[in-house]
C-alpha angles and dihedrals in degrees: 000000000000125000118203117185139162141122126322113279092005098127104269094135094048092046092053091048091052097040094052093035089232092173087068104037136058112257143153119238118194123181121200086197086072106022132046102200131073105244128229105260112245106163136057090246117048121182118196108194124192100031090167088060090050090053088052090053090051091049091052088057096040129073095225141017087249091057091048089052091051090052090049091050089055089053091048091052090051094046092048091057092055114111092228141070108278112192118193117199117193135169116236108242098171099091123073135026121358107238118251092214112087095220091052090050090052089047091052091049094046091048092052092051093045091050089052089052092046091050091050092049095045124089089210133029126186132180119208121201122171090349094304118116126210119191109222097173134023140024132296115252 
C-alpha cells in the first residue's frame, strides 16, 4: 500500500499518474469526491483518491470519530491483503484554521488518526507540495 498526501490542489493526482506511469498501464482509479462506495478491485493498480472524503462518509455512519477510525482500520487491513498496488491519495487537513462546526472538527480529528493508520500500514508514504514529492517512508523503486 502507498499513501500520498499533501495540500489541496498541490499536484498529488498528477504525481501519482506520473510515478505509476498510469498513461501506459492498466489501472483502476476511484474518486471518493464522486463516488460513495469502495469499488471491487479489478486491476493490479488501484488508486483511491479522496481518502479524507471517505473518512467523512464513515464518520456520517458512525457514532464517534473513534468508531469511524475503527471502520477505516478494517478497510486498511482488507486493502493491505490485496495482491495488488493500492494507492491512497488524501488531502492534508491538519494545517490551517480549526473548524467552528463540531462535526467538521470530529472529521478533522478522525482524518488525522486515519492518515496515521494509513501511514503505518503503507510500505511507502509520500507528501506532495507544489508538485514536488518527498518520500517520508519506504524505499525508492
